[in-house]
Amino acid sequence: MFRKIFSLLFIFSFLFSIKAQSSKEVSYMSNQDTMLGYLSIPKGEGKHPALILVHEWWGLTQWMKDNADMFAKKGYVALCVDLYRGKVTDKPDEAMKLSQTLNQDMAVKDVVSAFNYLKTLSNVDVSKIGCIGWCMGGAFSLQGAINIPELKATVVCYGRLTTDSTLVSKIQSPVLGIFGEDDKVILPESVKQFEKALKTQGKHIKVFEYPKSGHAFMNQTNKTGYNKNTTKDAWKEIYAFFDGNLKK
C-alpha cells in the first residue's frame, strides 16, 4: 500500500512539474494598432525576469509558442510578438512575401511596444527584460537592442546584422550571437564584421558559429537544415547567457 501511495505521489509531482507554467493570448497597443501576442507565465509568486521572443518569417508558429513555454518553465515571463498580426504560413513563397511586405519601422515599434507592455505586468521585474529572435526575428531582436536602452540582454539567432557605427553605439545590453558556419543567408564574414564593430565600441558581445550548420538550424520543423547536436549546445549557451544577465 505504501509503495502504491508513494508511486501516486511521484506521478502527481511529475505532472505538476511539467505544468509549472501557464500561457494565454494577450493584446496590447502598438501605436494605434491592437497587437496580439502569446504570453507564457512561470509558476510562483513575485516578480520574474522577462523575455521578448521575435518570430521567423513564418509568423507566430507553434514552435515559437513552445519556446516561450520552455522559457517560462525556467522562470521567465515570455512574450511572443506577432509582427504579422495573425498571419502564419509554412510555405516559403508566402513567408517571403509576408517578410518583404512587412513595414520595417512598424515592426521595430512593435518590439518596443512589447517591451513597454511587459513593464506593465505586476509579475515582471522591469529591470530584467531581454530579447531573443530567430532569422527575421533575430534582426528585430538586434533592433530591440538598438532602440530600447533599458534592455538587459539580447540574443540574435542567425538574424540580419549591422555594422553602422551610429546604430551600434546605441546598444547598451550585452549581445549573444548564434550562427552557422554554413549559413548562406547570414554569411560568416558579416558575422565577423558585426562582432568587430561591437568590440571596437567596447560593447559586450559573445558569438558562437557552429560548424556543419546552416540557416535556421535550431528549428526542428526545418527538415533540411535542422541540426540537433548544435541546437542542443546553442540552447545551453542561450540559457546560460540569459541566466547570467537576468537572474543576478
XYZ file of N, CA and C in Angstrom:
744
model
N 0.834 -1.212 0.000
C 0.000 0.000 0.000
C 0.868 1.262 0.000
N 1.880 1.250 0.904
C 2.773 2.413 0.975
C 3.452 2.664 -0.363
N 3.846 1.567 -1.023
C 4.534 1.694 -2.307
C 3.611 2.314 -3.351
N 2.318 1.946 -3.328
C 1.343 2.499 -4.269
C 1.123 3.988 -4.025
N 1.005 4.358 -2.744
C 0.816 5.777 -2.395
C 2.018 6.597 -2.839
N 3.200 6.056 -2.585
C 4.424 6.752 -2.988
C 4.471 6.954 -4.503
N 4.061 5.903 -5.224
C 4.061 5.976 -6.687
C 3.097 7.031 -7.184
N 1.911 7.097 -6.575
C 0.915 8.104 -6.966
C 1.417 9.510 -6.689
N 2.039 9.683 -5.528
C 2.586 10.997 -5.181
C 3.662 11.412 -6.172
N 4.482 10.457 -6.582
C 5.539 10.754 -7.557
C 4.934 11.177 -8.890
N 3.894 10.457 -9.329
C 3.240 10.784 -10.597
C 2.610 12.162 -10.539
N 1.893 12.460 -9.449
C 1.265 13.779 -9.312
C 2.311 14.883 -9.289
N 3.435 14.604 -8.592
C 4.519 15.588 -8.534
C 5.085 15.841 -9.913
N 5.239 14.767 -10.713
C 5.766 14.907 -12.072
C 4.814 15.696 -12.945
N 3.516 15.349 -12.863
C 2.522 16.058 -13.677
C 2.465 17.525 -13.305
N 2.597 17.818 -12.028
C 2.568 19.212 -11.589
C 3.778 19.964 -12.118
N 4.943 19.275 -12.119
C 6.180 19.942 -12.541
C 6.154 20.287 -14.020
N 5.543 19.429 -14.866
C 5.551 19.712 -16.291
C 4.493 20.760 -16.656
N 3.661 21.117 -15.694
C 2.682 22.167 -15.924
C 3.023 23.406 -15.089
N 4.316 23.550 -14.831
C 4.760 24.636 -13.957
C 4.803 25.969 -14.681
N 3.868 26.182 -15.578
C 3.714 27.460 -16.255
C 2.317 27.494 -16.876
N 1.859 28.681 -17.178
C 0.566 28.833 -17.846
C 0.753 29.784 -19.012
N -0.128 29.707 -19.986
C 0.002 30.565 -21.160
C -1.359 31.076 -21.595
N -1.335 32.187 -22.341
C -2.589 32.767 -22.824
C -2.304 33.741 -23.955
N -3.329 34.000 -24.744
C -3.251 35.040 -25.759
C -3.479 36.388 -25.069
N -2.715 37.394 -25.442
C -2.863 38.715 -24.841
C -2.957 39.771 -25.940
N -3.446 40.922 -25.580
C -3.492 42.047 -26.516
C -2.955 43.293 -25.832
N -2.320 44.147 -26.609
C -1.775 45.400 -26.101
C -1.635 46.344 -27.282
N -1.370 47.596 -27.013
C -1.332 48.599 -28.060
C 0.087 48.822 -28.573
N 0.181 48.973 -29.893
C 1.419 49.397 -30.538
C 1.043 50.552 -31.439
N 1.372 51.762 -31.002
C 0.860 52.972 -31.655
C -0.665 52.912 -31.649
N -1.288 52.940 -32.810
C -2.753 52.903 -32.875
C -3.284 51.493 -33.116
N -2.408 50.510 -33.226
C -2.824 49.142 -33.524
C -2.956 48.306 -32.251
N -3.914 47.411 -32.276
C -4.026 46.424 -31.209
C -3.194 45.210 -31.599
N -2.201 44.920 -30.808
C -1.313 43.791 -31.066
C -1.785 42.569 -30.292
N -1.665 41.407 -30.923
C -1.905 40.148 -30.245
C -0.570 39.468 -29.999
N -0.466 38.779 -28.894
C 0.765 38.075 -28.586
C 0.470 36.835 -27.764
N 1.486 36.034 -27.587
C 1.381 34.806 -26.797
C 2.251 34.977 -25.560
N 1.619 34.907 -24.391
C 2.320 35.150 -23.132
C 2.379 33.863 -22.317
N 3.569 33.467 -21.931
C 3.751 32.291 -21.088
C 4.318 32.745 -19.747
N 3.709 32.252 -18.681
C 3.990 32.763 -17.341
C 4.529 31.649 -16.451
N 5.614 31.901 -15.732
C 6.174 30.863 -14.867
C 5.361 30.662 -13.597
N 5.568 29.526 -13.005
C 4.954 29.226 -11.717
C 5.627 30.080 -10.640
N 4.865 30.436 -9.631
C 5.461 31.119 -8.493
C 5.035 32.559 -8.368
N 4.971 33.013 -7.141
C 4.607 34.397 -6.860
C 5.812 35.315 -7.044
N 5.551 36.604 -6.972
C 6.617 37.579 -7.048
C 6.952 37.987 -8.473
N 8.047 38.713 -8.607
C 8.452 39.245 -9.913
C 9.498 38.341 -10.567
N 9.386 38.223 -11.883
C 10.281 37.365 -12.648
C 10.987 38.173 -13.745
N 12.159 37.728 -14.176
C 12.751 38.324 -15.383
C 11.853 38.000 -16.566
N 11.965 38.772 -17.631
C 11.067 38.598 -18.779
C 11.835 38.625 -20.089
N 11.213 38.018 -21.107
C 11.822 37.954 -22.435
C 10.804 38.292 -23.517
N 11.285 39.008 -24.523
C 10.526 39.210 -25.760
C 11.058 38.197 -26.767
N 10.164 37.451 -27.411
C 10.550 36.494 -28.445
C 10.022 36.978 -29.790
N 10.907 37.042 -30.788
C 10.506 37.538 -32.111
C 10.649 36.416 -33.138
N 9.564 36.187 -33.879
C 9.459 35.010 -34.735
C 10.237 35.110 -36.045
N 10.381 33.954 -36.682
C 10.974 33.849 -38.012
C 9.988 34.362 -39.063
N 10.354 34.226 -40.331
C 9.487 34.754 -41.385
C 8.202 33.942 -41.560
N 8.065 32.841 -40.844
C 6.846 32.032 -40.924
C 5.692 32.670 -40.158
N 5.999 33.522 -39.207
C 4.972 34.079 -38.334
C 5.026 33.423 -36.959
N 4.016 33.707 -36.155
C 3.966 33.194 -34.782
C 3.475 31.743 -34.792
N 4.405 30.831 -34.973
C 4.112 29.406 -35.113
C 4.053 28.712 -33.751
N 3.663 27.444 -33.778
C 3.649 26.651 -32.554
C 5.059 26.498 -31.994
N 6.049 26.412 -32.882
C 7.432 26.311 -32.415
C 7.813 27.505 -31.547
N 7.383 28.683 -31.946
C 7.654 29.875 -31.148
C 6.950 29.808 -29.797
N 5.712 29.365 -29.800
C 4.962 29.240 -28.545
C 5.617 28.215 -27.627
N 6.108 27.127 -28.218
C 6.807 26.119 -27.419
C 8.065 26.701 -26.780
N 8.766 27.550 -27.517
C 9.957 28.201 -26.958
C 9.582 29.094 -25.775
N 8.476 29.818 -25.913
C 8.013 30.674 -24.819
C 7.676 29.838 -23.591
N 6.992 28.715 -23.802
C 6.652 27.831 -22.684
C 7.905 27.278 -22.014
N 8.900 26.964 -22.823
C 10.157 26.433 -22.301
C 10.854 27.470 -21.420
N 10.869 28.722 -21.875
C 11.467 29.784 -21.067
C 10.684 29.998 -19.775
N 9.356 29.914 -19.856
C 8.536 30.108 -18.658
C 8.830 29.032 -17.615
N 9.049 27.809 -18.060
C 9.379 26.725 -17.135
C 10.726 26.943 -16.478
N 11.536 27.814 -17.069
C 12.836 28.145 -16.487
C 12.787 29.452 -15.693
N 11.571 29.983 -15.501
C 11.419 31.132 -14.614
C 11.256 32.481 -15.266
N 11.048 32.517 -16.593
C 10.899 33.783 -17.306
C 9.446 34.017 -17.739
N 8.990 35.254 -17.622
C 7.765 35.653 -18.301
C 8.146 35.852 -19.766
N 7.523 35.107 -20.659
C 7.948 35.107 -22.065
C 6.809 35.554 -22.973
N 7.063 36.602 -23.739
C 6.057 37.162 -24.643
C 6.494 37.010 -26.092
N 5.711 36.274 -26.876
C 5.944 36.174 -28.320
C 5.227 37.325 -29.018
N 5.989 38.100 -29.775
C 5.410 39.196 -30.558
C 4.874 38.640 -31.875
N 3.741 39.154 -32.321
C 3.172 38.730 -33.605
C 3.276 39.884 -34.606
N 4.394 39.938 -35.309
C 4.619 41.039 -36.259
C 3.663 40.982 -37.446
N 3.163 39.783 -37.769
C 2.276 39.626 -38.926
C 0.802 39.795 -38.583
N 0.516 40.022 -37.304
C -0.867 40.255 -36.866
C -1.809 39.122 -37.282
N -1.417 37.923 -36.903
C -2.274 36.760 -37.102
C -1.954 35.901 -38.305
N -1.132 36.368 -39.213
C -0.826 35.582 -40.412
C 0.337 34.621 -40.134
N 0.116 33.361 -40.484
C 1.124 32.321 -40.292
C 1.131 31.434 -41.528
N 2.301 30.949 -41.911
C 2.386 30.069 -43.069
C 3.505 29.062 -42.886
N 3.416 27.955 -43.620
C 4.527 27.008 -43.669
C 5.058 26.876 -45.090
N 4.647 27.807 -45.963
C 5.069 27.805 -47.362
C 6.120 28.899 -47.585
N 7.309 28.543 -48.059
C 8.391 29.519 -48.239
C 8.007 30.730 -49.089
N 7.262 30.519 -50.169
C 6.876 31.646 -51.035
C 6.011 32.645 -50.280
N 5.069 32.131 -49.489
C 4.197 33.012 -48.712
C 4.980 33.713 -47.608
N 5.895 32.978 -46.986
C 6.720 33.564 -45.934
C 7.581 34.697 -46.487
N 8.135 34.489 -47.668
C 8.945 35.527 -48.295
C 8.104 36.776 -48.580
N 6.887 36.560 -49.073
C 6.007 37.687 -49.368
C 5.634 38.449 -48.098
N 5.336 37.700 -47.038
C 4.990 38.340 -45.764
C 6.160 39.164 -45.227
N 7.358 38.611 -45.314
C 8.530 39.322 -44.789
C 8.880 40.540 -45.636
N 8.700 40.423 -46.952
C 9.043 41.532 -47.841
C 8.041 42.679 -47.755
N 6.810 42.371 -47.410
C 5.784 43.414 -47.308
C 5.635 43.950 -45.889
N 6.408 43.408 -44.966
C 6.357 43.874 -43.582
C 6.923 45.285 -43.483
N 6.192 46.160 -42.828
C 6.658 47.524 -42.573
C 7.751 47.459 -41.508
N 8.988 47.696 -41.915
C 10.131 47.528 -41.023
C 10.075 48.469 -39.813
N 9.738 49.713 -40.064
C 9.665 50.680 -38.962
C 8.574 50.294 -37.966
N 7.439 49.829 -38.496
C 6.349 49.420 -37.620
C 6.743 48.187 -36.808
N 7.467 47.276 -37.439
C 7.896 46.073 -36.732
C 8.817 46.411 -35.560
N 9.717 47.365 -35.771
C 10.586 47.804 -34.678
C 9.749 48.406 -33.551
N 8.756 49.205 -33.914
C 7.863 49.795 -32.902
C 7.082 48.716 -32.168
N 6.736 47.628 -32.880
C 6.020 46.523 -32.238
C 6.882 45.865 -31.166
N 8.176 45.723 -31.434
C 9.092 45.139 -30.448
C 9.215 46.072 -29.233
N 9.328 47.362 -29.485
C 9.396 48.344 -28.394
C 8.107 48.317 -27.576
N 6.977 48.194 -28.262
C 5.682 48.140 -27.574
C 5.562 46.886 -26.719
N 6.135 45.777 -27.190
C 6.138 44.549 -26.398
C 6.912 44.759 -25.100
N 8.034 45.456 -25.202
C 8.823 45.787 -24.011
C 7.997 46.633 -23.045
N 7.330 47.634 -23.581
C 6.518 48.516 -22.734
C 5.348 47.765 -22.110
N 4.784 46.807 -22.840
C 3.698 46.002 -22.291
C 4.195 45.152 -21.124
N 5.351 44.513 -21.303
C 5.903 43.692 -20.223
C 6.114 44.520 -18.958
N 6.481 45.777 -19.108
C 6.715 46.638 -17.949
C 5.440 46.910 -17.164
N 4.275 46.705 -17.776
C 3.013 46.944 -17.074
C 2.562 45.739 -16.251
N 3.208 44.590 -16.430
C 2.770 43.372 -15.753
C 3.337 43.308 -14.336
N 2.478 43.005 -13.396
C 2.866 43.018 -11.984
C 3.860 41.913 -11.631
N 3.919 40.864 -12.457
C 4.829 39.749 -12.154
C 6.159 39.850 -12.894
N 6.427 41.001 -13.504
C 7.677 41.213 -14.250
C 8.603 42.159 -13.499
N 9.847 41.757 -13.367
C 10.892 42.639 -12.861
C 11.335 43.524 -14.025
N 10.916 44.770 -14.016
C 11.134 45.654 -15.169
C 12.606 45.971 -15.395
N 13.445 45.677 -14.428
C 14.888 45.930 -14.589
C 15.605 44.732 -15.204
N 14.843 43.670 -15.541
C 15.464 42.445 -16.062
C 14.656 41.902 -17.237
N 14.697 42.635 -18.340
C 13.978 42.226 -19.547
C 14.985 42.046 -20.685
N 14.878 40.933 -21.392
C 15.751 40.645 -22.522
C 14.953 40.365 -23.778
N 15.667 40.073 -24.858
C 15.016 39.828 -26.145
C 15.787 38.768 -26.921
N 15.040 37.922 -27.643
C 15.651 36.911 -28.499
C 14.819 36.758 -29.770
N 15.505 36.551 -30.887
C 14.798 36.347 -32.146
C 15.570 35.422 -33.057
N 14.864 34.786 -33.962
C 15.458 33.844 -34.900
C 15.220 34.315 -36.331
N 16.255 34.209 -37.175
C 16.115 34.554 -38.596
C 15.637 36.008 -38.718
N 14.520 36.252 -39.377
C 13.975 37.613 -39.455
C 13.825 38.206 -38.064
N 13.373 37.384 -37.125
C 13.216 37.843 -35.754
C 14.529 38.181 -35.089
N 15.622 37.536 -35.526
C 16.927 37.873 -34.987
C 17.319 39.297 -35.326
N 16.976 39.722 -36.547
C 17.251 41.099 -36.957
C 16.474 42.083 -36.091
N 15.220 41.738 -35.778
C 14.409 42.641 -34.959
C 14.775 42.567 -33.481
N 15.351 41.449 -33.048
C 15.890 41.396 -31.701
C 17.056 42.372 -31.575
N 17.904 42.405 -32.599
C 19.005 43.366 -32.621
C 18.479 44.794 -32.648
N 17.418 45.021 -33.429
C 16.797 46.345 -33.446
C 16.239 46.709 -32.072
N 15.788 45.696 -31.344
C 15.336 45.949 -29.984
C 16.461 46.492 -29.131
N 17.649 45.891 -29.259
C 18.811 46.366 -28.500
C 19.179 47.794 -28.885
N 19.021 48.114 -30.160
C 19.356 49.450 -30.649
C 18.347 50.496 -30.178
N 17.084 50.104 -30.082
C 16.009 51.064 -29.802
C 15.471 51.035 -28.371
N 15.946 50.083 -27.566
C 15.489 50.004 -26.169
C 16.712 50.039 -25.256
N 17.092 51.217 -24.792
C 18.298 51.331 -23.961
C 18.218 50.516 -22.669
N 16.981 50.284 -22.167
C 16.819 49.581 -20.895
C 16.921 48.057 -21.029
N 16.978 47.553 -22.244
C 17.077 46.109 -22.463
C 18.362 45.590 -21.810
N 18.265 44.451 -21.132
C 19.395 43.950 -20.354
C 20.137 42.775 -20.986
N 19.567 42.174 -22.022
C 20.241 41.049 -22.681
C 19.592 40.825 -24.039
N 20.421 40.593 -25.053
C 19.918 40.421 -26.418
C 20.559 39.203 -27.068
N 19.712 38.337 -27.643
C 20.215 37.180 -28.385
C 19.768 37.300 -29.833
N 20.725 37.184 -30.741
C 20.455 37.217 -32.182
C 20.801 35.844 -32.752
N 19.778 35.110 -33.194
C 20.000 33.808 -33.805
C 19.896 33.940 -35.319
N 21.037 33.895 -35.976
C 21.166 34.000 -37.434
C 20.222 35.034 -38.058
N 20.256 36.251 -37.466
C 19.467 37.366 -37.992
C 20.339 38.366 -38.721
N 19.718 39.200 -39.544
C 20.451 40.222 -40.307
C 21.141 41.181 -39.348
N 22.373 41.560 -39.690
C 23.231 42.339 -38.799
C 23.508 43.728 -39.362
N 24.137 44.542 -38.533
C 24.553 45.869 -38.975
C 25.928 46.186 -38.410
N 26.682 46.971 -39.167
C 27.971 47.472 -38.672
C 27.968 48.996 -38.620
N 26.802 49.603 -38.816
C 26.659 51.060 -38.772
C 27.063 51.545 -37.377
N 28.103 52.345 -37.315
C 28.649 52.769 -36.023
C 27.651 53.573 -35.203
N 26.802 54.343 -35.873
C 25.802 55.128 -35.153
C 24.780 54.226 -34.469
N 24.364 53.178 -35.178
C 23.400 52.235 -34.606
C 24.055 51.381 -33.520
N 25.262 50.907 -33.792
C 25.975 50.084 -32.815
C 26.194 50.841 -31.509
N 26.440 52.124 -31.609
C 26.706 52.939 -30.406
C 25.504 52.987 -29.469
N 24.314 52.727 -30.001
C 23.094 52.787 -29.182
C 22.861 51.522 -28.368
N 23.561 50.462 -28.685
C 23.347 49.191 -27.982
C 23.927 49.268 -26.573
N 23.080 49.028 -25.587
C 23.511 49.076 -24.196
C 23.594 47.685 -23.568
N 22.855 46.729 -24.098
C 22.823 45.398 -23.492
C 23.943 44.525 -24.033
N 24.359 43.523 -23.258
C 25.260 42.506 -23.813
C 24.533 41.741 -24.912
N 25.283 41.251 -25.886
C 24.702 40.563 -27.048
C 25.310 39.177 -27.190
N 24.452 38.196 -27.429
C 24.891 36.850 -27.766
C 24.472 36.561 -29.193
N 25.430 36.136 -30.022
C 25.136 35.807 -31.407
C 25.252 34.309 -31.653
N 24.220 33.733 -32.260
C 24.201 32.312 -32.591
C 24.109 32.176 -34.108
N 25.135 31.562 -34.725
C 25.189 31.482 -36.189
C 25.734 30.129 -36.637
N 25.492 29.816 -37.906
C 26.024 28.600 -38.503
C 27.116 28.930 -39.508
N 28.181 28.165 -39.508
C 29.291 28.423 -40.425
C 28.905 28.204 -41.884
N 27.872 27.398 -42.111
C 27.448 27.111 -43.486
C 26.238 27.929 -43.914
N 25.943 28.986 -43.148
C 24.786 29.836 -43.461
C 25.031 30.590 -44.769
N 24.121 30.445 -45.707
C 24.224 31.136 -46.998
C 23.428 32.445 -47.003
N 22.736 32.724 -45.913
C 21.955 33.967 -45.793
C 22.723 34.993 -44.962
N 23.114 34.593 -43.777
C 23.958 35.432 -42.921
C 25.370 34.859 -43.013
N 26.173 35.443 -43.867
C 27.494 34.892 -44.178
C 28.466 35.052 -43.005
N 29.357 34.082 -42.812
C 30.340 34.160 -41.727
C 31.135 35.462 -41.720
N 31.429 36.004 -42.893
C 32.187 37.252 -42.951
C 31.405 38.410 -42.336
N 30.093 38.446 -42.567
C 29.273 39.514 -41.989
C 29.194 39.368 -40.472
N 29.230 38.137 -39.983
C 29.233 37.901 -38.536
C 30.510 38.456 -37.926
N 31.641 38.205 -38.577
C 32.930 38.699 -38.082
C 32.964 40.227 -38.083
N 32.414 40.841 -39.122
C 32.377 42.302 -39.198
C 31.488 42.890 -38.107
N 30.366 42.223 -37.850
C 29.454 42.661 -36.798
C 30.124 42.576 -35.432
N 30.766 41.458 -35.179
C 31.459 41.269 -33.900
C 32.549 42.324 -33.708
N 33.302 42.587 -34.766
C 34.364 43.579 -34.694
C 33.801 44.975 -34.446
N 32.681 45.302 -35.114
C 32.062 46.625 -34.953
C 31.641 46.869 -33.505
N 31.090 45.825 -32.860
C 30.666 45.985 -31.465
C 31.860 46.066 -30.526
N 32.855 45.224 -30.754
C 34.024 45.236 -29.879
C 34.805 46.534 -30.007
N 34.831 47.115 -31.206
C 35.523 48.387 -31.419
C 34.938 49.482 -30.536
N 33.628 49.403 -30.298
C 32.972 50.414 -29.465
C 32.833 49.967 -28.010
N 33.516 48.890 -27.665
C 33.518 48.445 -26.276
C 32.245 47.760 -25.829
N 31.476 47.247 -26.775
C 30.241 46.551 -26.426
C 30.548 45.118 -26.011
N 29.690 44.583 -25.166
C 29.883 43.216 -24.706
C 29.177 42.267 -25.665
N 29.939 41.450 -26.379
C 29.364 40.519 -27.347
C 30.088 39.180 -27.299
N 29.309 38.123 -27.412
C 29.837 36.770 -27.476
C 29.187 36.081 -28.664
N 30.007 35.469 -29.513
C 29.488 34.869 -30.746
C 29.853 33.391 -30.817
N 28.875 32.594 -31.212
C 29.116 31.183 -31.484
C 28.769 30.915 -32.948
N 29.721 30.346 -33.675
C 29.495 29.948 -35.063
C 29.671 28.434 -35.136
N 28.589 27.746 -35.421
C 28.594 26.291 -35.351
C 28.918 25.657 -36.702
N 29.872 24.718 -36.703
C 30.228 24.023 -37.953
C 29.102 23.087 -38.413
N 29.076 22.839 -39.710
C 28.074 21.955 -40.310
C 26.649 22.387 -39.989
N 26.469 23.694 -39.865
C 25.148 24.241 -39.556
C 24.868 25.423 -40.473
N 23.687 25.402 -41.082
C 23.298 26.477 -41.977
C 22.272 27.392 -41.349
N 21.478 28.025 -42.195
C 20.480 28.961 -41.702
C 19.334 28.194 -41.044
N 18.792 28.772 -39.971
C 17.627 28.206 -39.270
C 17.878 26.802 -38.745
N 19.106 26.532 -38.299
C 19.439 25.176 -37.860
C 18.816 24.806 -36.519
N 18.243 25.782 -35.783
C 17.692 25.490 -34.469
C 16.241 25.023 -34.498
N 15.572 25.184 -35.623
C 14.143 24.867 -35.713
C 13.954 23.446 -36.231
N 13.418 22.562 -35.382
C 13.274 21.166 -35.783
C 12.237 20.948 -36.874
N 11.413 21.946 -37.143
C 10.480 21.829 -38.269
C 11.166 22.140 -39.596
N 12.405 22.628 -39.524
C 13.211 22.860 -40.724
C 13.852 21.533 -41.124
N 13.159 20.767 -41.931
C 13.522 19.377 -42.199
C 14.873 19.222 -42.890
N 15.281 20.210 -43.653
C 16.547 20.075 -44.389
C 17.726 20.711 -43.664
N 17.469 21.623 -42.731
C 18.571 22.346 -42.121
C 18.744 22.160 -40.632
N 17.812 21.493 -39.978
C 17.880 21.326 -38.526
C 19.098 20.491 -38.132
N 19.830 20.987 -37.126
C 20.990 20.263 -36.618
C 20.794 20.044 -35.116
N 20.445 18.832 -34.763
C 20.092 18.503 -33.381
C 21.237 18.765 -32.410
N 22.442 18.363 -32.777
C 23.575 18.473 -31.861
C 23.967 19.917 -31.586
N 24.089 20.716 -32.652
C 24.480 22.109 -32.433
C 23.348 22.904 -31.793
N 22.108 22.516 -32.071
C 20.974 23.181 -31.431
C 21.006 22.975 -29.921
N 21.333 21.779 -29.504
C 21.429 21.489 -28.068
C 22.457 22.388 -27.400
N 23.600 22.565 -28.044
C 24.637 23.424 -27.477
C 24.220 24.893 -27.519
N 23.540 25.289 -28.604
C 23.081 26.680 -28.721
C 22.111 27.026 -27.601
N 21.173 26.126 -27.319
C 20.226 26.379 -26.222
C 20.958 26.474 -24.883
N 21.958 25.641 -24.703
C 22.742 25.692 -23.467
C 23.370 27.067 -23.284
N 23.937 27.614 -24.363
C 24.571 28.931 -24.292
C 23.537 30.038 -24.085
N 22.386 29.898 -24.725
C 21.323 30.903 -24.591
C 20.811 30.958 -23.154
N 20.546 29.795 -22.576
C 20.062 29.760 -21.192
C 21.103 30.342 -20.242
N 22.357 29.984 -20.444
C 23.429 30.490 -19.564
C 23.552 32.005 -19.706
N 23.416 32.503 -20.925
C 23.523 33.943 -21.177
C 22.404 34.706 -20.479
N 21.184 34.252 -20.657
C 20.062 34.945 -20.022
C 20.116 34.811 -18.499
N 20.446 33.635 -18.008
C 20.538 33.454 -16.556
C 21.612 34.367 -15.963
N 22.723 34.481 -16.672
C 23.814 35.315 -16.175
C 23.510 36.792 -16.167
N 22.660 37.231 -17.098
C 22.361 38.666 -17.215
C 21.026 39.088 -16.615
N 20.127 38.124 -16.431
C 18.772 38.495 -15.965
C 18.386 37.879 -14.630
N 19.210 37.009 -14.112
C 18.839 36.360 -12.850
C 19.822 36.667 -11.714
N 20.680 37.634 -11.914
C 21.625 38.016 -10.869
C 20.915 38.817 -9.785
